Amino acid sequence: MDKRILPITLEDYFKDIPARATEPVLIRSLSQMVSLFKDGEEALKEGDWELYRFWTIEPAMNQPGEMAFGVTDLYPGTIGGEFNMTHGHYHAGPGAELYMGLKGSGLLLLQSREGELKIIEFKEGTATYIPSGWGHRMVNTGEQTMTFLAVWPTGIEHDYEVMYRNDFKVRVLKGDGGVVFEDR
Ligand code: PAN
Ligand code: ZN
Protein backbone atom coordinates (compact mmCIF):
# COMPACT_ATOMS: atom_id res chain seq x y z
CA MET A 1 0.00 0.00 0.00
CA ASP A 2 1.18 3.57 -0.64
CA LYS A 3 3.11 4.78 2.42
CA ARG A 4 1.20 8.07 2.42
CA ILE A 5 -1.94 6.17 3.30
CA LEU A 6 -1.96 5.76 7.06
CA PRO A 7 -3.78 2.95 8.85
CA ILE A 8 -7.11 4.07 10.10
CA THR A 9 -8.54 1.18 12.09
CA LEU A 10 -8.09 1.20 15.85
CA GLU A 11 -6.63 -2.26 15.65
CA ASP A 12 -3.93 -1.10 13.23
CA TYR A 13 -3.22 2.01 15.23
CA PHE A 14 -2.75 0.22 18.51
CA LYS A 15 -1.07 -2.92 17.19
CA ASP A 16 2.25 -1.26 17.78
CA ILE A 17 1.36 0.50 21.00
CA PRO A 18 4.74 0.05 22.76
CA ALA A 19 6.42 1.92 19.91
CA ARG A 20 3.87 4.74 19.99
CA ALA A 21 3.88 5.22 23.75
CA THR A 22 5.50 8.41 25.00
CA GLU A 23 5.94 7.11 28.56
CA PRO A 24 7.33 3.83 29.85
CA VAL A 25 4.75 1.08 30.14
CA LEU A 26 3.11 1.00 33.57
CA ILE A 27 2.67 -2.43 35.09
CA ARG A 28 0.42 -3.04 38.07
CA SER A 29 0.79 -6.18 40.13
CA LEU A 30 -1.31 -7.69 42.89
CA SER A 31 1.22 -6.56 45.52
CA GLN A 32 0.55 -2.92 44.57
CA MET A 33 -3.22 -3.24 44.94
CA VAL A 34 -3.48 -5.94 47.57
CA SER A 35 -5.74 -4.10 50.01
CA LEU A 36 -8.30 -3.27 47.33
CA PHE A 37 -9.22 -6.96 47.07
CA LYS A 38 -11.15 -8.54 49.91
CA ASP A 39 -8.84 -11.56 50.06
CA GLY A 40 -5.82 -9.87 48.52
CA GLU A 41 -3.41 -10.79 51.32
CA GLU A 42 -4.40 -14.43 51.13
CA ALA A 43 -4.09 -14.48 47.34
CA LEU A 44 -0.66 -12.85 47.50
CA LYS A 45 0.64 -15.77 49.57
CA GLU A 46 0.28 -17.87 46.42
CA GLY A 47 2.57 -15.44 44.64
CA ASP A 48 2.48 -12.03 43.03
CA TRP A 49 1.19 -11.62 39.48
CA GLU A 50 0.74 -8.89 36.95
CA LEU A 51 -2.86 -7.68 36.85
CA TYR A 52 -2.61 -5.25 33.93
CA ARG A 53 -0.35 -2.92 32.04
CA PHE A 54 -0.97 0.33 30.25
CA TRP A 55 0.72 2.59 27.78
CA THR A 56 0.26 6.34 27.50
CA ILE A 57 0.58 8.52 24.43
CA GLU A 58 0.80 12.22 25.14
CA PRO A 59 1.93 13.99 21.98
CA ALA A 60 1.74 17.51 23.46
CA MET A 61 2.39 17.09 27.15
CA ASN A 62 0.34 19.39 29.41
CA GLN A 63 -0.47 21.86 26.66
CA PRO A 64 -3.89 23.47 26.98
CA GLY A 65 -6.54 22.04 24.70
CA GLU A 66 -4.52 18.87 24.07
CA MET A 67 -5.36 15.23 24.68
CA ALA A 68 -3.63 12.27 26.22
CA PHE A 69 -4.65 8.73 25.49
CA GLY A 70 -3.67 5.25 26.43
CA VAL A 71 -4.33 1.57 26.00
CA THR A 72 -4.79 -0.88 28.88
CA ASP A 73 -4.40 -4.66 28.75
CA LEU A 74 -6.36 -6.02 31.71
CA TYR A 75 -5.76 -9.73 32.17
CA PRO A 76 -8.49 -12.28 32.93
CA GLY A 77 -8.71 -14.10 36.24
CA THR A 78 -9.86 -13.80 39.83
CA ILE A 79 -8.22 -12.82 43.08
CA GLY A 80 -9.90 -14.65 45.93
CA GLY A 81 -13.05 -14.95 43.85
CA GLU A 82 -13.03 -11.27 42.80
CA PHE A 83 -12.64 -10.48 39.13
CA ASN A 84 -9.42 -8.75 38.14
CA MET A 85 -9.79 -4.99 37.90
CA THR A 86 -7.89 -1.75 37.49
CA HIS A 87 -6.90 0.23 40.58
CA GLY A 88 -9.46 2.89 39.80
CA HIS A 89 -9.12 6.62 40.39
CA TYR A 90 -10.74 10.00 40.24
CA HIS A 91 -9.33 12.87 38.25
CA ALA A 92 -8.30 15.62 40.64
CA GLY A 93 -10.18 18.72 39.49
CA PRO A 94 -12.10 18.85 36.22
CA GLY A 95 -11.39 16.32 33.52
CA ALA A 96 -13.78 14.06 31.64
CA GLU A 97 -12.69 10.92 29.82
CA LEU A 98 -13.73 8.59 27.03
CA TYR A 99 -13.30 4.80 27.28
CA MET A 100 -13.61 2.55 24.25
CA GLY A 101 -13.60 -1.25 24.24
CA LEU A 102 -11.15 -2.84 21.80
CA LYS A 103 -11.19 -6.48 22.93
CA GLY A 104 -12.66 -8.71 25.59
CA SER A 105 -15.54 -7.99 27.94
CA GLY A 106 -16.19 -6.67 31.40
CA LEU A 107 -17.86 -4.00 33.46
CA LEU A 108 -16.96 -0.36 33.92
CA LEU A 109 -17.76 0.95 37.39
CA LEU A 110 -18.46 4.66 37.65
CA GLN A 111 -19.07 6.42 40.94
CA SER A 112 -19.73 10.08 41.63
CA ARG A 113 -18.17 11.82 44.61
CA GLU A 114 -21.63 11.81 46.17
CA GLY A 115 -21.68 8.02 45.95
CA GLU A 116 -23.97 7.42 42.98
CA LEU A 117 -22.92 4.20 41.22
CA LYS A 118 -23.31 3.22 37.57
CA ILE A 119 -22.25 -0.09 36.05
CA ILE A 120 -21.69 -0.26 32.31
CA GLU A 121 -21.37 -3.43 30.32
CA PHE A 122 -18.23 -3.27 28.24
CA LYS A 123 -17.09 -5.14 25.16
CA GLU A 124 -15.43 -4.54 21.82
CA GLY A 125 -16.95 -1.42 20.32
CA THR A 126 -18.40 0.01 23.53
CA ALA A 127 -17.79 3.74 23.95
CA THR A 128 -18.51 5.46 27.25
CA TYR A 129 -18.19 9.05 28.29
CA ILE A 130 -17.02 9.44 31.88
CA PRO A 131 -18.16 12.80 33.22
CA SER A 132 -15.79 15.00 35.16
CA GLY A 133 -15.87 14.11 38.86
CA TRP A 134 -16.72 10.42 38.43
CA GLY A 135 -14.35 7.72 39.63
CA HIS A 136 -13.75 4.86 37.21
CA ARG A 137 -12.57 1.27 37.40
CA MET A 138 -12.64 -1.45 34.73
CA VAL A 139 -13.37 -5.06 35.75
CA ASN A 140 -12.52 -7.96 33.43
CA THR A 141 -15.34 -10.49 33.75
CA GLY A 142 -14.44 -12.38 30.59
CA GLU A 143 -12.04 -15.14 29.75
CA GLN A 144 -9.63 -13.19 27.60
CA THR A 145 -7.47 -10.12 28.06
CA MET A 146 -9.57 -6.99 27.97
CA THR A 147 -8.08 -4.17 25.94
CA PHE A 148 -9.53 -0.68 26.04
CA LEU A 149 -8.62 2.78 24.91
CA ALA A 150 -8.89 5.83 27.19
CA VAL A 151 -8.76 9.47 26.10
CA TRP A 152 -8.47 12.30 28.63
CA PRO A 153 -7.37 15.97 28.66
CA THR A 154 -3.69 16.67 29.22
CA GLY A 155 -2.57 18.18 32.50
CA ILE A 156 -4.98 16.39 34.85
CA GLU A 157 -3.86 14.56 37.95
CA HIS A 158 -4.96 11.05 38.79
CA ASP A 159 -6.07 10.66 42.39
CA TYR A 160 -5.50 7.05 43.47
CA GLU A 161 -5.46 7.64 47.23
CA VAL A 162 -9.18 8.32 47.32
CA MET A 163 -9.78 4.60 46.67
CA TYR A 164 -8.40 3.78 50.12
CA ARG A 165 -10.83 6.17 51.82
CA ASN A 166 -13.81 5.88 49.56
CA ASP A 167 -13.72 2.85 47.30
CA PHE A 168 -16.45 1.73 44.90
CA LYS A 169 -19.60 0.55 46.62
CA VAL A 170 -19.54 -2.87 45.02
CA ARG A 171 -17.11 -5.71 44.54
CA VAL A 172 -17.52 -7.84 41.42
CA LEU A 173 -17.27 -11.53 42.25
CA LYS A 174 -17.38 -14.70 40.21
CA GLY A 175 -20.38 -16.76 41.27
CA ASP A 176 -21.57 -20.13 40.00
CA GLY A 177 -23.88 -18.52 37.49
CA GLY A 178 -21.59 -15.63 36.51
CA VAL A 179 -21.17 -12.15 37.92
CA VAL A 180 -22.26 -11.45 41.51
CA PHE A 181 -22.18 -8.02 43.13
CA GLU A 182 -21.27 -7.71 46.77
CA ASP A 183 -21.74 -4.50 48.73
CA ARG A 184 -18.57 -3.11 50.15
C1 PAN B 1 -6.86 4.99 32.15
C2 PAN B 1 -6.28 4.24 33.36
C3 PAN B 1 -5.77 2.84 33.04
C4 PAN B 1 -5.22 2.12 34.30
O1 PAN B 1 -5.86 5.24 31.20
O2 PAN B 1 -5.25 5.04 33.90
O3 PAN B 1 -6.80 2.06 32.52
O4 PAN B 1 -6.08 2.21 35.38
P1 PAN B 1 -5.63 2.93 36.74
O5 PAN B 1 -5.12 4.30 36.34
O6 PAN B 1 -6.85 3.02 37.58
O7 PAN B 1 -4.53 2.12 37.33
C5 PAN B 1 -7.49 6.28 32.68
O8 PAN B 1 -8.54 6.23 33.27
N1 PAN B 1 -6.82 7.40 32.54
O9 PAN B 1 -7.29 8.58 33.01
ZN1 ZN C 1 -9.05 8.25 34.23
XYZ file of N, CA and C and ligand atoms in Angstrom:
569
model
N 0.844 -1.209 0.000
C 0.000 0.000 0.000
C 0.880 1.262 0.000
N 0.428 2.297 -0.613
C 1.177 3.573 -0.640
C 1.458 4.040 0.785
N 2.699 4.409 1.056
C 3.108 4.782 2.415
C 2.434 6.049 2.908
N 1.887 6.836 1.971
C 1.204 8.067 2.416
C -0.167 7.744 3.010
N -0.638 6.545 2.748
C -1.942 6.167 3.297
C -1.718 5.552 4.669
N -2.215 6.229 5.698
C -1.962 5.759 7.062
C -3.066 4.807 7.496
N -2.726 3.862 8.374
C -3.778 2.952 8.848
C -4.827 3.725 9.623
N -6.042 3.295 9.476
C -7.110 4.067 10.105
C -7.876 3.256 11.151
N -7.782 1.939 11.106
C -8.544 1.182 12.093
C -7.852 1.267 13.458
N -8.645 1.159 14.499
C -8.087 1.197 15.851
C -7.111 0.047 16.030
N -7.484 -1.083 15.497
C -6.627 -2.260 15.649
C -5.241 -2.001 15.058
N -5.221 -1.413 13.861
C -3.930 -1.100 13.232
C -3.165 -0.075 14.062
N -3.890 0.928 14.508
C -3.221 2.007 15.231
C -2.569 1.508 16.514
N -3.255 0.640 17.192
C -2.752 0.220 18.507
C -1.982 -1.105 18.494
N -1.836 -1.680 17.293
C -1.072 -2.919 17.186
C 0.345 -2.716 17.725
N 0.866 -1.538 17.431
C 2.250 -1.265 17.783
C 2.337 -0.266 18.943
N 1.472 -0.473 19.908
C 1.360 0.499 20.997
C 2.681 0.755 21.736
N 3.503 -0.268 22.026
C 4.739 0.048 22.758
C 5.618 1.061 22.001
N 5.604 0.990 20.683
C 6.424 1.922 19.906
C 5.824 3.331 19.898
N 4.519 3.420 20.008
C 3.869 4.738 19.988
C 3.881 5.429 21.335
N 3.994 4.654 22.400
C 3.881 5.218 23.752
C 4.934 6.294 23.992
N 4.549 7.341 24.691
C 5.497 8.415 25.005
C 6.023 8.297 26.432
N 5.458 7.350 27.199
C 5.944 7.108 28.558
C 6.231 5.623 28.708
N 7.083 5.269 29.666
C 7.335 3.830 29.854
C 6.041 3.113 30.233
N 5.946 1.859 29.822
C 4.749 1.084 30.144
C 4.592 1.000 31.666
N 3.364 1.091 32.130
C 3.107 1.003 33.568
C 2.472 -0.346 33.886
N 3.141 -1.086 34.758
C 2.665 -2.431 35.087
C 2.152 -2.445 36.511
N 0.935 -2.951 36.705
C 0.416 -3.042 38.073
C 0.270 -4.511 38.461
N 0.839 -4.816 39.623
C 0.789 -6.182 40.133
C -0.107 -6.249 41.354
N -0.459 -7.471 41.714
C -1.307 -7.690 42.889
C -0.714 -7.017 44.139
N 0.596 -7.118 44.305
C 1.219 -6.558 45.517
C 1.013 -5.051 45.640
N 0.757 -4.376 44.516
C 0.555 -2.922 44.567
C -0.901 -2.548 44.847
N -1.796 -3.537 44.777
C -3.225 -3.241 44.939
C -3.870 -4.164 45.958
N -3.021 -4.814 46.757
C -3.483 -5.937 47.573
C -4.671 -5.598 48.469
N -4.664 -4.411 49.060
C -5.740 -4.095 50.015
C -7.060 -3.726 49.338
N -7.039 -3.584 48.020
C -8.302 -3.274 47.329
C -9.158 -4.526 47.127
N -8.490 -5.684 47.200
C -9.224 -6.956 47.073
C -9.533 -7.491 48.463
N -10.713 -8.042 48.603
C -11.147 -8.541 49.909
C -10.168 -9.578 50.465
N -9.763 -10.513 49.616
C -8.837 -11.560 50.056
C -7.473 -11.406 49.402
N -7.091 -10.159 49.196
C -5.825 -9.868 48.519
C -4.617 -10.453 49.232
N -4.573 -10.297 50.545
C -3.414 -10.790 51.323
C -3.261 -12.297 51.159
N -4.391 -12.973 51.258
C -4.403 -14.434 51.133
C -3.921 -14.845 49.726
N -4.444 -14.161 48.734
C -4.092 -14.482 47.344
C -2.606 -14.231 47.083
N -2.070 -13.202 47.718
C -0.665 -12.850 47.505
C 0.287 -13.926 48.032
N -0.193 -14.677 49.017
C 0.643 -15.768 49.570
C 0.969 -16.809 48.495
N 0.066 -16.920 47.532
C 0.281 -17.871 46.421
C 1.286 -17.323 45.413
N 1.625 -16.054 45.572
C 2.571 -15.436 44.641
C 1.996 -14.166 44.045
N 2.898 -13.301 43.639
C 2.476 -12.035 43.027
C 2.226 -12.284 41.541
N 1.338 -11.547 40.941
C 1.192 -11.619 39.478
C 0.758 -10.284 38.902
N 1.075 -10.138 37.645
C 0.743 -8.894 36.953
C -0.751 -8.861 36.657
N -1.412 -7.792 37.068
C -2.855 -7.683 36.847
C -3.175 -6.992 35.520
N -2.400 -5.965 35.208
C -2.608 -5.248 33.934
C -1.411 -4.363 33.652
N -1.378 -3.889 32.412
C -0.353 -2.917 32.041
C -0.965 -1.869 31.132
N -0.456 -0.682 31.194
C -0.969 0.326 30.255
C 0.094 1.277 29.738
N -0.195 1.721 28.516
C 0.718 2.588 27.778
C 0.025 3.944 27.585
N 0.815 4.990 27.676
C 0.265 6.341 27.499
C 0.921 7.025 26.302
N 0.092 7.703 25.546
C 0.582 8.522 24.431
C 0.149 9.957 24.707
N 1.120 10.817 24.862
C 0.797 12.219 25.141
C 1.640 13.083 24.195
N 1.111 13.321 22.995
C 1.934 13.992 21.980
C 2.318 15.419 22.359
N 1.453 16.108 23.103
C 1.741 17.509 23.458
C 1.534 17.668 24.958
N 2.490 17.189 25.694
C 2.391 17.089 27.154
C 1.952 18.390 27.826
N 0.844 18.284 28.569
C 0.340 19.386 29.405
C -0.008 20.680 28.676
N -0.101 20.625 27.371
C -0.468 21.860 26.664
C -1.975 22.032 26.647
N -2.451 23.257 26.905
C -3.893 23.467 26.981
C -4.594 23.052 25.690
N -5.738 22.447 25.860
C -6.537 22.037 24.699
C -6.087 20.722 24.087
N -5.036 20.105 24.647
C -4.523 18.873 24.070
C -5.133 17.636 24.735
N -4.813 16.484 24.150
C -5.361 15.228 24.676
C -4.251 14.228 24.955
N -4.504 13.415 25.953
C -3.632 12.274 26.218
C -4.493 11.036 26.009
N -3.871 9.957 25.615
C -4.652 8.728 25.490
C -3.785 7.520 25.792
N -4.444 6.426 26.042
C -3.673 5.248 26.429
C -4.461 3.978 26.187
N -3.723 2.889 26.191
C -4.329 1.567 26.004
C -3.991 0.710 27.215
N -4.993 0.017 27.728
C -4.791 -0.876 28.876
C -5.062 -2.315 28.458
N -4.175 -3.210 28.871
C -4.404 -4.658 28.748
C -4.687 -5.175 30.150
N -5.933 -5.532 30.390
C -6.360 -6.017 31.712
C -6.570 -7.530 31.603
N -5.770 -8.278 32.342
C -5.757 -9.733 32.173
C -6.968 -10.401 32.829
N -7.349 -11.576 32.337
C -8.488 -12.275 32.933
C -8.057 -12.984 34.213
N -9.024 -13.318 35.034
C -8.712 -14.098 36.243
C -9.397 -13.525 37.468
N -9.251 -14.249 38.576
C -9.862 -13.801 39.826
C -8.818 -13.787 40.940
N -9.072 -12.935 41.903
C -8.220 -12.816 43.082
C -9.138 -13.095 44.263
N -8.998 -14.260 44.847
C -9.902 -14.646 45.932
C -11.368 -14.558 45.518
N -11.665 -14.945 44.311
C -13.054 -14.946 43.846
C -13.526 -13.625 43.252
N -12.676 -12.592 43.347
C -13.033 -11.275 42.800
C -12.413 -11.134 41.412
N -13.190 -10.646 40.475
C -12.636 -10.479 39.128
C -11.515 -9.444 39.121
N -10.527 -9.697 38.289
C -9.415 -8.754 38.144
C -9.938 -7.390 37.680
N -9.290 -6.359 38.175
C -9.788 -4.993 37.905
C -8.632 -4.004 37.910
N -8.892 -2.813 37.382
C -7.888 -1.755 37.488
C -7.970 -1.134 38.886
N -6.920 -0.427 39.261
C -6.902 0.227 40.578
C -8.122 1.115 40.746
N -8.378 1.920 39.723
C -9.461 2.887 39.798
C -8.948 4.198 40.377
N -9.532 5.287 39.923
C -9.119 6.615 40.387
C -10.178 7.647 40.060
N -9.986 8.815 40.628
C -10.739 10.004 40.237
C -9.731 10.943 39.587
N -10.205 11.818 38.738
C -9.330 12.872 38.246
C -9.445 14.028 39.236
N -8.284 14.503 39.707
C -8.305 15.623 40.643
C -8.686 16.865 39.837
N -9.722 17.562 40.262
C -10.181 18.723 39.486
C -10.970 18.281 38.277
N -11.285 19.219 37.384
C -12.097 18.854 36.223
C -11.324 18.006 35.226
N -12.031 17.170 34.521
C -11.391 16.320 33.521
C -12.256 15.117 33.202
N -12.953 15.188 32.079
C -13.778 14.056 31.637
C -12.887 13.061 30.898
N -13.475 11.951 30.502
C -12.688 10.924 29.819
C -13.593 10.098 28.912
N -13.000 9.507 27.896
C -13.730 8.590 27.025
C -13.049 7.228 27.076
N -13.826 6.175 27.313
C -13.300 4.804 27.285
C -13.927 4.090 26.080
N -13.115 3.314 25.400
C -13.615 2.546 24.254
C -13.100 1.120 24.317
N -13.987 0.165 24.180
C -13.601 -1.245 24.242
C -12.984 -1.704 22.920
N -11.801 -2.320 23.008
C -11.148 -2.841 21.800
C -11.233 -4.358 21.729
N -11.136 -5.006 22.887
C -11.186 -6.479 22.930
C -11.672 -6.944 24.289
N -12.277 -8.120 24.320
C -12.665 -8.711 25.594
C -13.951 -8.101 26.138
N -14.289 -8.480 27.365
C -15.541 -7.992 27.935
C -15.422 -7.838 29.441
N -16.222 -6.915 29.953
C -16.191 -6.668 31.395
C -17.203 -5.624 31.799
N -16.945 -5.005 32.929
C -17.859 -4.001 33.465
C -17.063 -2.769 33.865
N -17.577 -1.619 33.489
C -16.962 -0.362 33.918
C -17.772 0.176 35.097
N -17.096 0.365 36.224
C -17.760 0.954 37.391
C -17.512 2.446 37.379
N -18.574 3.200 37.557
C -18.458 4.657 37.653
C -19.105 5.077 38.954
N -18.472 5.961 39.673
C -19.074 6.417 40.936
C -18.812 7.910 41.127
N -19.888 8.634 41.408
C -19.735 10.082 41.633
C -19.168 10.311 43.030
N -18.705 11.507 43.282
C -18.170 11.823 44.612
C -19.263 11.768 45.679
N -20.499 11.889 45.221
C -21.631 11.807 46.171
C -22.030 10.355 46.417
N -21.419 9.433 45.692
C -21.681 8.016 45.951
C -22.669 7.366 45.010
N -23.074 8.061 43.953
C -23.973 7.425 42.975
C -23.145 6.457 42.116
N -23.666 5.246 41.940
C -22.920 4.202 41.221
C -23.602 3.861 39.901
N -22.796 3.700 38.861
C -23.313 3.221 37.571
C -22.416 2.094 37.101
N -23.024 1.055 36.528
C -22.248 -0.086 36.048
C -22.546 -0.253 34.562
N -21.504 -0.214 33.760
C -21.694 -0.259 32.312
C -21.061 -1.510 31.725
N -21.878 -2.218 30.956
C -21.368 -3.431 30.321
C -20.420 -3.038 29.198
N -19.262 -3.683 29.181
C -18.226 -3.271 28.243
C -17.787 -4.420 27.361
N -17.645 -4.140 26.084
C -17.086 -5.139 25.157
C -16.489 -4.403 23.973
N -16.010 -5.157 23.016
C -15.426 -4.543 21.824
C -16.454 -3.604 21.191
N -16.053 -2.376 20.964
C -16.946 -1.420 20.318
C -17.733 -0.550 21.269
N -17.684 -0.833 22.566
C -18.402 0.011 23.532
C -17.658 1.341 23.685
N -18.400 2.431 23.691
C -17.791 3.740 23.947
C -18.561 4.398 25.077
N -17.853 4.848 26.086
C -18.511 5.458 27.251
C -17.848 6.768 27.625
N -18.667 7.751 27.813
C -18.191 9.049 28.289
C -18.216 9.031 29.812
N -17.108 9.380 30.419
C -17.022 9.439 31.883
C -17.025 10.916 32.275
N -18.099 11.364 32.909
C -18.162 12.800 33.220
C -17.095 13.196 34.232
N -16.720 14.426 34.196
C -15.792 14.999 35.164
C -16.314 14.716 36.575
N -15.437 14.323 37.474
C -15.865 14.110 38.860
C -16.320 12.691 39.169
N -16.298 11.810 38.178
C -16.719 10.423 38.433
C -15.498 9.504 38.472
N -15.400 8.721 39.528
C -14.347 7.724 39.627
C -14.623 6.604 38.645
N -13.559 5.928 38.196
C -13.754 4.861 37.209
C -12.792 3.707 37.430
N -13.348 2.515 37.266
C -12.571 1.266 37.403
C -13.114 0.245 36.405
N -12.206 -0.418 35.674
C -12.643 -1.454 34.734
C -12.451 -2.823 35.383
N -13.432 -3.702 35.196
C -13.367 -5.061 35.747
C -13.450 -6.036 34.575
N -12.489 -6.960 34.501
C -12.523 -7.957 33.428
C -13.315 -9.170 33.901
N -14.509 -9.353 33.355
C -15.337 -10.495 33.754
C -15.310 -11.597 32.698
N -14.487 -11.404 31.692
C -14.440 -12.378 30.594
C -13.295 -13.361 30.745
N -13.082 -14.110 29.683
C -12.041 -15.136 29.753
C -10.781 -14.765 28.985
N -10.826 -13.608 28.336
C -9.633 -13.190 27.600
C -9.160 -11.827 28.101
N -7.991 -11.429 27.674
C -7.472 -10.117 28.057
C -8.418 -9.046 27.528
N -8.703 -8.090 28.368
C -9.567 -6.995 27.965
C -8.668 -5.830 27.571
N -8.880 -5.306 26.390
C -8.077 -4.166 25.939
C -9.008 -2.991 25.683
N -8.690 -1.863 26.279
C -9.528 -0.685 26.041
C -8.676 0.563 25.888
N -9.273 1.512 25.193
C -8.624 2.785 24.914
C -9.228 3.837 25.843
N -8.405 4.734 26.353
C -8.890 5.830 27.187
C -8.344 7.144 26.626
N -9.185 8.155 26.588
C -8.764 9.473 26.103
C -9.143 10.512 27.150
N -8.204 11.315 27.578
C -8.473 12.301 28.626
C -7.706 13.595 28.325
N -8.073 14.711 28.940
C -7.372 15.967 28.663
C -5.976 15.964 29.280
N -5.038 16.591 28.638
C -3.693 16.666 29.218
C -3.724 17.539 30.475
N -2.752 17.305 31.343
C -2.574 18.180 32.504
C -3.384 17.802 33.728
N -4.204 16.754 33.657
C -4.977 16.395 34.849
C -4.155 15.475 35.749
N -4.518 15.484 37.029
C -3.856 14.562 37.948
C -4.784 13.410 38.289
N -4.178 12.234 38.435
C -4.960 11.050 38.787
C -4.888 10.861 40.296
N -6.028 10.855 40.933
C -6.067 10.661 42.389
C -6.366 9.187 42.681
N -5.351 8.471 43.149
C -5.504 7.046 43.475
C -5.803 6.842 44.959
N -5.322 7.772 45.774
C -5.457 7.639 47.228
C -6.910 7.555 47.670
N -7.762 8.255 46.944
C -9.181 8.317 47.318
C -9.788 6.915 47.414
N -9.239 5.971 46.647
C -9.776 4.604 46.667
C -9.596 3.921 48.029
N -8.639 4.397 48.808
C -8.396 3.783 50.122
C -9.284 4.405 51.204
N -9.896 5.540 50.877
C -10.825 6.168 51.824
C -12.261 5.914 51.404
N -12.455 5.895 50.098
C -13.806 5.880 49.564
C -13.835 5.055 48.290
N -13.798 3.748 48.458
C -13.717 2.847 47.296
C -15.108 2.701 46.656
N -15.153 1.980 45.552
C -16.448 1.730 44.900
C -17.350 0.940 45.841
N -18.634 1.162 45.697
C -19.596 0.554 46.622
C -19.760 -0.941 46.430
N -19.371 -1.429 45.257
C -19.542 -2.874 45.020
C -18.238 -3.552 44.633
N -18.150 -4.814 45.031
C -17.113 -5.709 44.545
C -17.770 -6.590 43.485
N -16.968 -6.999 42.484
C -17.516 -7.841 41.415
C -16.904 -9.230 41.550
N -17.733 -10.173 41.959
C -17.266 -11.531 42.255
C -17.722 -12.521 41.187
N -16.999 -13.637 41.143
C -17.381 -14.700 40.215
C -18.225 -15.707 40.982
N -19.492 -15.784 40.633
C -20.377 -16.761 41.269
C -20.560 -17.962 40.366
N -21.347 -18.926 40.817
C -21.569 -20.125 40.004
C -22.210 -19.783 38.661
N -23.156 -18.844 38.717
C -23.881 -18.523 37.486
C -23.311 -17.315 36.757
N -22.164 -16.812 37.175
C -21.595 -15.630 36.506
C -21.269 -14.536 37.511
N -21.544 -13.308 37.099
C -21.168 -12.149 37.917
C -22.100 -11.968 39.121
N -21.489 -11.731 40.280
C -22.264 -11.451 41.505
C -21.719 -10.150 42.095
N -22.625 -9.266 42.491
C -22.180 -8.023 43.132
C -22.270 -8.171 44.640
N -21.254 -7.688 45.317
C -21.272 -7.711 46.775
C -21.064 -6.287 47.258
N -21.904 -5.856 48.199
C -21.741 -4.500 48.727
C -20.487 -4.408 49.548
N -19.802 -3.303 49.398
C -18.570 -3.114 50.147
C -18.873 -2.487 51.495
C -6.864 4.991 32.154
C -6.278 4.244 33.357
C -5.769 2.842 33.044
C -5.219 2.120 34.297
O -5.856 5.237 31.202
O -5.248 5.040 33.899
O -6.799 2.063 32.518
O -6.085 2.209 35.382
P -5.633 2.931 36.737
O -5.119 4.302 36.342
O -6.852 3.018 37.576
O -4.528 2.123 37.326
C -7.487 6.278 32.681
O -8.538 6.229 33.272
N -6.820 7.402 32.537
O -7.295 8.584 33.009
Zn -9.047 8.250 34.234
